[in-house]
Structure formats: C-alpha cells, structure tokens
Coordinates of C-alpha atoms in Angstrom, one line a residue:
Chain A
M1 CA -67.8 -52.8 -74.3
N2 CA -71.4 -51.5 -74.4
I3 CA -71.8 -48.0 -73.1
P4 CA -75.0 -46.4 -74.3
Q5 CA -74.8 -42.8 -75.2
E6 CA -78.1 -41.7 -73.7
L7 CA -77.1 -42.7 -70.2
K8 CA -75.0 -41.1 -67.3
Y9 CA -72.5 -43.0 -65.3
T10 CA -70.7 -43.2 -61.9
K11 CA -67.2 -44.3 -60.8
D12 CA -68.9 -47.2 -59.0
H13 CA -69.8 -48.6 -62.5
E14 CA -73.5 -47.7 -62.4
W15 CA -75.7 -46.2 -65.0
V16 CA -78.3 -43.6 -64.6
K17 CA -81.3 -42.9 -66.9
I18 CA -83.0 -39.6 -66.2
D19 CA -86.7 -39.4 -67.0
G20 CA -88.2 -36.2 -65.6
N21 CA -87.6 -36.3 -61.9
V22 CA -87.1 -40.2 -61.8
A23 CA -83.9 -41.9 -62.4
T24 CA -83.6 -45.5 -63.3
I25 CA -80.4 -47.2 -61.9
G26 CA -78.5 -50.3 -62.9
V27 CA -74.9 -51.6 -63.2
T28 CA -73.0 -51.3 -66.5
D29 CA -72.0 -54.0 -68.9
F30 CA -68.4 -53.7 -67.5
A31 CA -69.5 -54.1 -64.0
Q32 CA -71.6 -57.3 -64.8
G33 CA -68.6 -58.7 -66.6
E34 CA -66.2 -58.2 -63.7
L35 CA -68.7 -59.6 -61.2
G36 CA -69.4 -62.7 -63.3
D37 CA -72.5 -64.8 -62.8
I38 CA -75.0 -62.8 -60.6
V39 CA -76.9 -64.9 -58.0
Y40 CA -78.8 -62.4 -56.0
V41 CA -79.7 -58.7 -56.2
E42 CA -80.7 -57.6 -52.7
V43 CA -82.5 -54.2 -52.2
E44 CA -84.4 -53.7 -49.0
T45 CA -84.6 -50.1 -49.1
V46 CA -87.6 -49.4 -51.1
G47 CA -89.5 -46.4 -49.5
E48 CA -86.2 -45.2 -48.0
T49 CA -84.6 -41.9 -48.8
M50 CA -80.9 -42.2 -49.7
E51 CA -78.2 -39.7 -49.6
Q52 CA -76.0 -39.7 -52.7
E53 CA -73.3 -42.4 -52.3
E54 CA -75.3 -44.3 -49.7
V55 CA -75.6 -48.1 -50.0
F56 CA -79.0 -49.1 -51.3
G57 CA -78.5 -52.7 -51.9
T58 CA -75.9 -55.4 -52.7
V59 CA -75.2 -57.7 -55.7
E60 CA -74.0 -61.1 -55.0
A61 CA -72.2 -63.0 -57.7
V62 CA -70.7 -66.6 -57.5
K63 CA -67.3 -65.3 -56.7
T64 CA -67.8 -61.9 -55.1
V65 CA -70.2 -59.4 -53.4
S66 CA -70.5 -55.8 -54.2
D67 CA -72.3 -52.9 -52.6
L68 CA -74.7 -50.8 -54.7
F69 CA -74.4 -46.9 -54.2
S70 CA -77.0 -44.6 -54.8
P71 CA -75.7 -42.2 -57.5
L72 CA -78.2 -39.5 -56.5
S73 CA -80.0 -38.6 -53.4
G74 CA -83.7 -39.3 -53.2
E75 CA -86.3 -41.9 -52.3
I76 CA -86.2 -45.4 -53.5
L77 CA -89.5 -45.8 -55.5
E78 CA -89.3 -49.2 -56.9
F79 CA -87.0 -52.3 -57.1
N80 CA -87.1 -54.5 -60.2
E81 CA -88.6 -57.4 -58.6
T82 CA -88.1 -59.7 -61.7
L83 CA -84.5 -59.9 -60.5
E84 CA -85.7 -62.0 -57.4
D85 CA -86.2 -64.9 -59.7
T86 CA -83.9 -64.0 -62.7
P87 CA -80.9 -62.1 -61.4
E88 CA -79.0 -63.3 -64.5
K89 CA -80.8 -60.5 -66.4
V90 CA -78.2 -58.3 -65.0
N91 CA -75.6 -60.3 -66.9
T92 CA -77.6 -60.7 -70.0
D93 CA -79.2 -57.3 -70.4
P94 CA -77.6 -54.8 -67.9
Y95 CA -79.1 -51.6 -69.5
G96 CA -82.6 -53.1 -70.1
E97 CA -84.3 -55.9 -68.1
G98 CA -81.5 -55.8 -65.8
W99 CA -82.3 -52.4 -64.3
M100 CA -82.4 -52.4 -60.5
V101 CA -84.3 -49.4 -58.9
K102 CA -86.0 -46.2 -59.8
I103 CA -85.2 -43.1 -57.6
Q104 CA -87.2 -40.0 -57.0
I105 CA -84.6 -37.3 -57.7
A106 CA -84.3 -35.0 -54.6
D107 CA -81.5 -32.7 -55.9
E108 CA -81.4 -32.1 -59.8
S109 CA -78.1 -30.3 -59.4
Q110 CA -76.4 -33.6 -58.6
I111 CA -77.1 -34.9 -62.1
E112 CA -74.4 -32.6 -63.6
G113 CA -72.0 -34.4 -61.4
L114 CA -72.5 -37.8 -63.2
M115 CA -70.1 -39.0 -65.7
S116 CA -70.7 -38.8 -69.5
P117 CA -70.3 -41.9 -71.6
E118 CA -67.0 -40.7 -72.9
A119 CA -65.7 -40.1 -69.3
Y120 CA -66.9 -43.5 -68.2
K121 CA -65.2 -45.2 -71.2
E122 CA -61.9 -43.5 -70.2
L123 CA -62.5 -44.6 -66.6
I124 CA -62.6 -48.3 -67.6
G125 CA -59.8 -48.0 -69.9
G126 CA -61.9 -48.5 -73.0
Chain B
M1 CA -45.2 -61.7 -62.4
K2 CA -44.3 -65.0 -64.0
K3 CA -46.0 -66.2 -67.3
I4 CA -47.4 -69.5 -67.8
A5 CA -46.5 -71.2 -71.2
L6 CA -50.1 -70.9 -72.5
H7 CA -50.7 -67.3 -71.3
D8 CA -51.3 -66.0 -74.9
I9 CA -53.6 -68.9 -75.8
H10 CA -55.8 -68.1 -72.8
T11 CA -55.9 -64.3 -73.6
S12 CA -56.9 -65.3 -77.2
L13 CA -59.8 -67.3 -75.7
N14 CA -61.0 -64.2 -73.9
A15 CA -60.0 -65.5 -70.5
K16 CA -60.3 -63.1 -67.6
M17 CA -56.6 -63.2 -66.3
V18 CA -56.0 -62.4 -62.6
P19 CA -52.7 -62.5 -60.6
F20 CA -52.5 -65.6 -58.4
A21 CA -49.3 -66.8 -56.6
G22 CA -47.1 -64.7 -58.8
F23 CA -48.7 -65.8 -62.1
N24 CA -51.4 -64.4 -64.4
M25 CA -53.9 -67.1 -64.4
P26 CA -57.1 -67.7 -66.3
V27 CA -59.9 -67.3 -63.7
S28 CA -62.8 -67.7 -66.1
Y29 CA -63.6 -67.8 -69.9
E30 CA -67.5 -68.0 -70.5
G31 CA -68.7 -67.7 -66.9
V32 CA -68.2 -69.7 -63.8
N33 CA -71.7 -71.5 -63.8
I34 CA -71.4 -72.7 -67.4
E35 CA -67.8 -73.9 -66.9
H36 CA -68.7 -75.6 -63.7
E37 CA -71.5 -77.6 -65.3
N38 CA -69.4 -78.5 -68.3
V39 CA -67.0 -80.4 -66.0
R40 CA -69.9 -82.0 -64.0
K41 CA -71.6 -83.2 -67.2
A42 CA -68.9 -83.5 -69.9
V43 CA -65.2 -82.5 -69.8
G44 CA -63.1 -79.5 -69.2
V45 CA -59.5 -78.6 -69.3
F46 CA -57.8 -76.4 -66.6
D47 CA -54.3 -74.8 -67.0
V48 CA -52.9 -75.2 -63.5
S49 CA -49.3 -74.8 -64.5
H50 CA -48.6 -72.5 -61.6
M51 CA -48.4 -75.6 -59.4
G52 CA -44.9 -76.6 -58.1
E53 CA -43.2 -79.8 -59.0
F54 CA -40.2 -81.1 -56.9
L55 CA -38.2 -84.2 -58.0
I56 CA -36.7 -86.0 -55.0
S57 CA -34.3 -88.8 -55.8
G58 CA -31.5 -91.0 -54.6
E59 CA -31.4 -93.9 -52.1
N60 CA -32.6 -91.6 -49.3
A61 CA -35.4 -90.1 -51.2
L62 CA -38.1 -92.1 -49.3
D63 CA -36.6 -91.3 -45.9
L64 CA -36.7 -87.6 -46.7
I65 CA -40.5 -87.8 -47.7
Q66 CA -41.3 -89.9 -44.8
K67 CA -39.6 -87.3 -42.5
V68 CA -41.6 -84.2 -43.9
C69 CA -45.0 -85.8 -45.0
S70 CA -47.8 -87.0 -42.7
N71 CA -48.9 -89.9 -44.9
D72 CA -47.0 -93.1 -45.2
A73 CA -45.2 -93.0 -48.5
S74 CA -43.6 -96.4 -47.9
K75 CA -47.1 -97.8 -49.0
L76 CA -46.6 -96.4 -52.4
V77 CA -45.6 -98.7 -55.4
D78 CA -44.2 -97.6 -58.9
G79 CA -47.0 -95.8 -60.6
K80 CA -49.0 -94.9 -57.5
A81 CA -49.7 -91.5 -56.1
Q82 CA -50.8 -90.4 -52.6
Y83 CA -52.4 -87.3 -51.2
S84 CA -50.4 -86.0 -48.2
C85 CA -49.5 -82.9 -46.1
M86 CA -46.3 -81.5 -44.5
P87 CA -46.9 -80.6 -40.9
N88 CA -44.9 -77.9 -39.2
E89 CA -43.6 -77.9 -35.6
D90 CA -46.3 -75.8 -34.2
G91 CA -49.3 -78.0 -35.0
G92 CA -50.1 -76.5 -38.5
I93 CA -49.5 -77.5 -41.9
V94 CA -46.8 -76.2 -44.2
D95 CA -48.6 -77.4 -47.4
D96 CA -50.8 -80.2 -48.9
L97 CA -49.4 -82.1 -51.7
I98 CA -49.5 -85.1 -53.9
V99 CA -46.5 -87.6 -53.8
Y100 CA -45.9 -89.6 -56.9
R101 CA -43.6 -92.7 -56.8
I102 CA -41.8 -92.9 -60.2
N103 CA -39.5 -95.7 -58.8
A104 CA -38.1 -96.6 -55.4
E105 CA -35.5 -93.9 -55.7
K106 CA -37.5 -91.3 -57.5
Y107 CA -40.5 -89.3 -56.4
L108 CA -42.5 -86.3 -57.6
L109 CA -44.0 -83.8 -55.2
V110 CA -46.7 -81.6 -56.5
V111 CA -47.3 -78.6 -54.1
N112 CA -49.3 -75.5 -54.1
A113 CA -48.0 -72.5 -56.4
S114 CA -48.2 -70.1 -53.5
N115 CA -46.0 -72.2 -51.3
I116 CA -43.2 -73.3 -53.7
E117 CA -40.5 -71.4 -51.9
K118 CA -41.6 -72.0 -48.4
D119 CA -41.9 -75.8 -49.3
W120 CA -38.6 -76.1 -50.9
N121 CA -36.9 -74.4 -47.9
W122 CA -38.8 -76.6 -45.6
I123 CA -37.9 -79.8 -47.2
A124 CA -34.3 -78.8 -47.8
Q125 CA -34.0 -77.8 -44.0
H126 CA -35.1 -81.5 -43.1
N127 CA -32.9 -83.0 -45.8
T128 CA -30.2 -84.3 -43.4
M129 CA -30.2 -87.5 -45.2
E130 CA -28.9 -85.8 -48.5
A131 CA -31.4 -86.8 -50.9
T132 CA -31.2 -85.0 -54.3
M133 CA -33.7 -82.3 -54.7
K134 CA -34.6 -80.6 -58.0
D135 CA -37.2 -77.9 -58.4
L136 CA -39.0 -78.5 -61.8
S137 CA -41.7 -75.9 -61.2
D138 CA -40.5 -73.5 -63.8
D139 CA -39.9 -76.2 -66.5
Y140 CA -43.3 -78.1 -66.3
S141 CA -46.8 -77.4 -67.3
L142 CA -49.8 -79.0 -65.9
L143 CA -53.3 -79.4 -67.4
A144 CA -56.2 -81.1 -65.5
I145 CA -58.6 -82.7 -67.8
Q146 CA -61.7 -83.4 -65.7
G147 CA -65.2 -84.7 -66.1
P148 CA -67.1 -87.9 -66.7
K149 CA -66.2 -87.9 -70.4
A150 CA -62.4 -87.1 -69.8
A151 CA -61.2 -90.7 -70.5
E152 CA -63.3 -91.2 -73.7
A153 CA -62.4 -87.7 -74.9
M154 CA -58.6 -88.2 -74.6
Q155 CA -58.3 -91.8 -75.6
S156 CA -57.4 -91.0 -79.2
L157 CA -54.3 -89.2 -77.8
T158 CA -52.6 -92.3 -76.2
D159 CA -52.1 -96.0 -76.3
I160 CA -52.6 -96.2 -72.6
N161 CA -56.2 -97.5 -71.8
L162 CA -57.3 -94.5 -69.9
S163 CA -60.7 -95.9 -68.8
E164 CA -59.0 -98.8 -67.0
M165 CA -56.6 -96.7 -65.0
K166 CA -57.3 -96.6 -61.3
F167 CA -57.8 -93.5 -59.2
Y168 CA -54.5 -92.1 -57.8
T169 CA -52.4 -94.1 -60.3
F170 CA -50.2 -92.7 -63.1
E171 CA -48.2 -93.7 -66.2
V172 CA -45.4 -92.0 -67.8
A173 CA -46.3 -92.4 -71.5
E174 CA -46.6 -90.8 -75.0
F175 CA -49.6 -88.3 -75.1
A176 CA -50.6 -86.2 -78.1
G177 CA -47.5 -87.3 -79.8
V178 CA -45.3 -86.1 -76.9
K179 CA -43.1 -88.6 -75.0
N180 CA -42.7 -88.9 -71.3
V181 CA -45.9 -87.2 -70.4
I182 CA -47.1 -88.0 -66.9
I183 CA -50.8 -89.1 -67.1
S184 CA -52.3 -89.1 -63.5
V185 CA -55.7 -90.2 -62.4
T186 CA -56.0 -87.4 -60.0
G187 CA -57.9 -84.1 -59.8
Y188 CA -59.6 -81.5 -57.7
T189 CA -63.2 -81.6 -59.0
G190 CA -64.8 -84.9 -57.9
S191 CA -66.1 -85.6 -61.5
G192 CA -63.1 -87.8 -62.4
G193 CA -60.4 -87.3 -65.1
F194 CA -56.7 -86.8 -65.5
E195 CA -53.9 -84.4 -64.6
I196 CA -51.1 -84.3 -67.2
Y197 CA -47.6 -83.1 -66.7
F198 CA -45.2 -82.1 -69.5
K199 CA -42.4 -79.7 -70.4
N200 CA -43.4 -76.0 -71.1
E201 CA -42.1 -76.3 -74.7
E202 CA -44.7 -79.0 -75.4
A203 CA -47.6 -77.0 -73.9
E204 CA -49.0 -75.6 -77.1
T205 CA -49.0 -78.8 -78.9
I206 CA -50.6 -80.6 -76.1
W207 CA -53.3 -77.9 -75.6
T208 CA -54.1 -77.8 -79.2
K209 CA -54.5 -81.5 -79.4
V210 CA -56.4 -81.8 -76.3
M211 CA -59.0 -79.3 -77.6
E212 CA -59.2 -81.0 -80.8
A213 CA -59.7 -84.5 -79.4
G214 CA -62.2 -83.1 -76.9
A215 CA -64.3 -81.2 -79.5
D216 CA -66.8 -83.9 -80.1
F217 CA -67.3 -84.4 -76.4
G218 CA -67.9 -80.7 -75.7
I219 CA -64.6 -79.9 -74.0
K220 CA -64.2 -76.3 -73.0
P221 CA -61.4 -74.4 -71.1
I222 CA -62.2 -73.9 -67.4
G223 CA -60.9 -71.1 -65.1
L224 CA -59.8 -71.1 -61.5
A225 CA -63.1 -69.8 -60.4
A226 CA -65.0 -73.0 -61.4
R227 CA -62.0 -75.0 -60.1
D228 CA -62.9 -73.5 -56.6
T229 CA -66.6 -74.1 -56.8
L230 CA -66.0 -77.7 -58.0
R231 CA -63.5 -78.5 -55.3
L232 CA -65.8 -76.9 -52.5
E233 CA -68.8 -78.9 -53.7
M234 CA -66.6 -81.9 -52.7
G235 CA -65.3 -80.4 -49.6
Y236 CA -61.7 -80.6 -50.6
C237 CA -59.5 -78.5 -48.5
L238 CA -57.8 -75.3 -50.2
Y239 CA -54.5 -74.3 -48.7
G240 CA -54.7 -70.7 -47.5
N241 CA -58.4 -71.1 -46.9
D242 CA -59.3 -74.3 -45.0
I243 CA -55.8 -75.3 -44.0
D244 CA -52.7 -73.2 -43.3
D245 CA -49.8 -72.8 -41.0
T246 CA -52.1 -72.6 -38.0
T247 CA -54.6 -75.4 -38.6
S248 CA -53.7 -79.1 -37.7
P249 CA -54.3 -82.0 -40.0
I250 CA -56.4 -83.5 -37.2
E251 CA -58.8 -80.6 -36.8
A252 CA -59.0 -80.2 -40.7
G253 CA -60.2 -83.7 -41.1
L254 CA -57.1 -85.0 -42.5
G255 CA -56.5 -87.7 -40.0
W256 CA -56.8 -90.2 -42.8
I257 CA -53.5 -88.9 -44.3
T258 CA -51.8 -88.5 -41.0
K259 CA -50.2 -92.0 -40.3
F260 CA -48.4 -92.7 -37.0
S261 CA -47.1 -96.0 -38.3
K262 CA -43.8 -94.0 -39.0
D263 CA -42.0 -90.9 -37.6
F264 CA -42.5 -87.5 -39.0
V265 CA -42.3 -83.8 -38.2
N266 CA -44.5 -83.1 -35.2
A267 CA -45.9 -86.6 -35.2
E268 CA -45.9 -86.9 -31.3
A269 CA -48.0 -83.8 -30.8
L270 CA -50.4 -84.7 -33.6
K271 CA -50.8 -88.1 -32.2
K272 CA -51.7 -86.7 -28.8
E273 CA -54.2 -84.4 -30.4
K274 CA -55.8 -87.2 -32.2
E275 CA -56.0 -89.3 -29.1
E276 CA -57.3 -86.5 -27.0
G277 CA -59.7 -85.0 -29.6
A278 CA -59.0 -81.7 -31.4
K279 CA -60.5 -78.7 -29.7
R280 CA -62.0 -77.4 -33.0
K281 CA -63.2 -79.0 -36.2
L282 CA -63.5 -78.1 -39.8
I283 CA -67.3 -78.4 -40.4
A284 CA -69.4 -78.3 -43.6
F285 CA -72.7 -76.4 -43.8
E286 CA -75.6 -75.6 -46.1
L287 CA -77.5 -72.4 -45.8
D288 CA -81.2 -73.0 -44.9
E289 CA -82.1 -69.7 -46.5
R290 CA -80.9 -67.7 -49.4
G291 CA -77.4 -66.0 -49.2
I292 CA -73.8 -66.8 -49.9
P293 CA -71.3 -67.6 -47.2
R294 CA -67.8 -66.2 -47.9
Q295 CA -64.3 -66.6 -46.4
G296 CA -64.0 -64.6 -43.2
Y297 CA -67.6 -64.3 -42.3
D298 CA -68.4 -65.0 -38.6
I299 CA -70.1 -68.3 -37.7
V300 CA -72.4 -67.4 -34.7
D301 CA -74.9 -69.4 -32.3
E302 CA -78.5 -68.7 -31.8
N303 CA -77.7 -66.0 -29.5
G304 CA -75.4 -64.2 -31.9
K305 CA -72.2 -65.3 -30.1
I306 CA -69.2 -65.8 -32.5
I307 CA -68.1 -69.5 -32.4
G308 CA -66.0 -69.7 -35.5
V309 CA -65.2 -68.4 -38.9
V310 CA -66.1 -69.4 -42.6
T311 CA -62.8 -70.6 -44.3
S312 CA -64.5 -71.3 -47.7
G313 CA -67.8 -70.4 -49.1
T314 CA -69.7 -70.1 -52.3
M315 CA -73.0 -70.5 -54.1
S316 CA -73.0 -74.1 -55.1
P317 CA -73.8 -74.3 -58.9
S318 CA -74.7 -77.8 -58.8
L319 CA -77.1 -77.5 -55.6
D320 CA -78.1 -73.9 -56.1
K321 CA -77.6 -73.1 -52.5
G322 CA -75.0 -71.4 -50.4
I323 CA -72.4 -74.0 -49.0
G324 CA -69.3 -73.5 -46.9
M325 CA -66.7 -74.9 -44.4
G326 CA -65.4 -73.3 -41.3
Y327 CA -63.9 -74.1 -37.9
I328 CA -66.1 -74.3 -34.8
P329 CA -65.3 -75.9 -31.3
T330 CA -65.6 -79.6 -31.4
E331 CA -68.2 -79.7 -28.7
I332 CA -70.6 -77.4 -30.5
A333 CA -70.1 -79.4 -33.8
K334 CA -71.1 -82.5 -31.9
S335 CA -74.1 -81.2 -30.0
K336 CA -75.7 -78.8 -32.5
E337 CA -77.2 -79.4 -35.9
K338 CA -77.8 -75.6 -36.6
I339 CA -75.3 -72.8 -36.7
F340 CA -75.8 -69.2 -38.2
I341 CA -73.7 -67.5 -40.7
Q342 CA -73.3 -63.7 -40.2
I343 CA -74.0 -62.2 -43.7
R344 CA -73.8 -58.4 -43.3
K345 CA -76.6 -57.6 -40.9
K346 CA -78.3 -61.0 -41.1
A347 CA -77.6 -64.1 -39.2
V348 CA -78.6 -66.7 -41.7
P349 CA -79.5 -70.2 -40.3
A350 CA -77.3 -73.1 -41.7
S351 CA -77.4 -76.8 -41.2
L352 CA -74.3 -78.9 -40.5
V353 CA -73.9 -81.6 -43.3
K354 CA -71.6 -84.4 -44.2
L355 CA -69.2 -84.2 -47.1
P356 CA -69.3 -84.1 -49.9
F357 CA -72.0 -81.5 -50.6
Y358 CA -72.2 -82.8 -54.2
K359 CA -73.0 -86.4 -54.3
G360 CA -73.2 -86.8 -58.1

C-alpha cells in the first residue's frame, strides 16, 4: 500500500499536502482501492468556506458513493477540473494527478491534529 | 461464515472478498469495468458456489414443483431448464430459481444463496405429496463461464458440442476430466455462456483447467460486482433488490413465468391481479444527465412528489450512463415518459426505457 511519507492523513482516508498556507487534498491509495472504479468526482463548493469535517464533495464509484470531508477549515480555492473528464486518475494516480481540491488554511493549529503516515498505516491495518 | 471451495484460489488472485449471504465471496479482482468488458467482449468465469441446489425426486417430484413454482414445469423435458419463481401467499415472491429436469422423477432447483433456508422450509412445508428432498448446497460448486467466446474457449474440455447447445438446455457429461458435471446453457449476463455444477472436491481441478483452456481466449476471473452490472444492463431481476417477499411477479414483469394453466400457491390472487392490472410496475430508466441512481433513492415527479423507489441502479459500463429499475404506479408508467431520480439534493431527469438496456 502506497503511503507517501511527506503527506498527512485523516481517518476518512484523505491525504493532505501542506504548502505554506494552502493544503492540497485527495483520497488515499487505500481509499481508491476500496471504492473501485471511480466515475465522477463532484465538487460544487469552490469559493465556499468549509468547517473542518464538513462535506465538500462526493466521489461516485460504480458500486458505491462516498462523501468527501474537508480535513481542515478554510476556503476551497480550486477543484482539479481535469477530473471532470478523467475521474479515473483518482484510481491510477491518487497522490498526483488525482488530487481533488486546494484549501486556504484558516487555522494552522488544525494541522497538528492530522495523522502521520505511520498512524494512517496502522489505521488501515497495513 | 461459510467458505467456498475455491476461497484460497481467489485470495491468491488478489480478489477483494466480501461477506455475502454467509459466505466470503470475490467481489472484484482487477476492477469492475475491466471485468465487465471482458465478459461482454470475450469470456469470464464467476465463482457463484454460494448458490443453493436442491434435488427433488420421486414419483411426486413434479407435483411438488408445480405446487410451489409459478412457471409450468410440466412443459420441461429431460435436459431442459426453466426460469421460475415461488410465490408466497401474500402476493409476494419467496425466491426466483431455475428448475432443471434431469428425468421425469428427478429435478434440480437452483436458488439464491441468501434464501436457501427460507426456500427449503417453504418447499418442505408444501411437500404434502412426500417427494424426496435433498439439499446439495454445501456439496456442490458452481462456476458461470460467460461471454461470446465461452463455447469456443471451453470446447477442448468436453466432447459435448458446446456451440450447438440451445439456451436453457443442459447436459450431464464429462468436463475437464471430471465425470457427471452439469453443463447448463444459462447465465445472468446476457452475453451467452454456461453454468457448470460439480462436487466441491473437483473445484480446484475444474477451475485450473477452465483457466488454462480459456487463456488463449482472454479468460479472466470476474467478481460479483461485475455480475451485478452485467445483469442490470439486461434488466434481470435480483432477489432482494427488484423482487422480494412484498413484490408480486405480475408487477415485477414476471408474468411470462407465471402460468395459470395449472394450480400453484396464490395462483388465484395473482390471476386476479393480472386480469385487473397491477397497481404498480417495475420500470427501467436511463438518466438524461450525469449521475448514478442507487438502490433506495426516491423516484419523484416534476413537482418533486415521491412516486416510487429505485430497486437497482448503477453506472452502466457498456452504455456509460446511469441506469436503474424501480417501482412506480402503473398509471404514471403509462402516461409519462420522464421521471426524476432524487440524487442527494438534485432531482436528475430520467427517461423510461424498454429492457434490455444493453442490446449487444
């Protein structure tokens, strides 16, 4: 199972990359494997300010649908619009081209509460 | 949790295993879309050994089957199979099944895994004519080898001419060096192929030979997830979704397997329902916009009023659009061409269509 060292994680199987005061968000390799073939990524919250844990979108796979939870509070700056046409990138490259949104971090103290790669690995029984 | 005979082979193939009807079953291997397409274009093999098999025998075997089943099993001849259902006394369905006539006094009933106990008790309760009943479910494995290349791919394993066998017929023959295998021209995919029944102890041998024989034809193992998308593209009912203890065969569009030429459980009420017309109807729809309908979603009209519920829904891998089935009042089904599926906050427009969704 691929769990990059440089990222932070959540119990909802999302990864967070911190870059100054902007966080890039996606779902983990484990999550895409559990979801199976992804058909749509729906994010209609660009420009909105999310509370931590609030639903910012949904991901629809052939067999299941899953909410996407904001790992941090802040404004949704950008949605990866290439996923509109090629949602399968979430399956093939979850940590790269399959990224989903960028968030303007509102409260940096929340970063500390995210999971380390080791803790996430333990969560998924790896 | 019960274990199917080929459990370890599936895990060695990296199958994702999920609990289903008391068994750990392979739900996918490479991914549902790839597996789906492999069956539509070439051939795939499904392990559906969780299904139940009952042997009904003796001189009154046919009487018992006629009593509990809606279809007319007296039309069967040796080597012929029939799709049927068992109505309950309250207008619903106990289960749907396939009836195989081995000979005039020996029939095999293949039932859904989740209903094995319920079906057994139901049939036993109606067995006043004392036919002999035997539950073979724990002893037999079942592989479905499905796809346009199935006959060609499996031909090296048997002397029976597979491509000449007719739909819903079967042979008991040697297959992959194993004697007394039931080779049946049935399936749940709409892409042709076979279902083969054999004893658990032969499962590994047969699996290995099927994969070897199919290798040149691109055979792949296929999970239950693709089985569901394949059957839904054909509009085949799934027990527990589209039919259950509360849905009648008439409203489910199973009038064609409900024959009033003979008596059976609840025949009178079903006949009346057929004559008067069912109040609701299982309909098929395609979404006009993007989205995926799923079981349990509300069906609404243009004013947002709930008119029914989705019983099965998926993204059709072949059509690349959302498809589904669900019950709505018959009068609405007759008068409207558009309905709406409530997907979270959005009512997505959908068109009523004729089955099958996938026309090959």
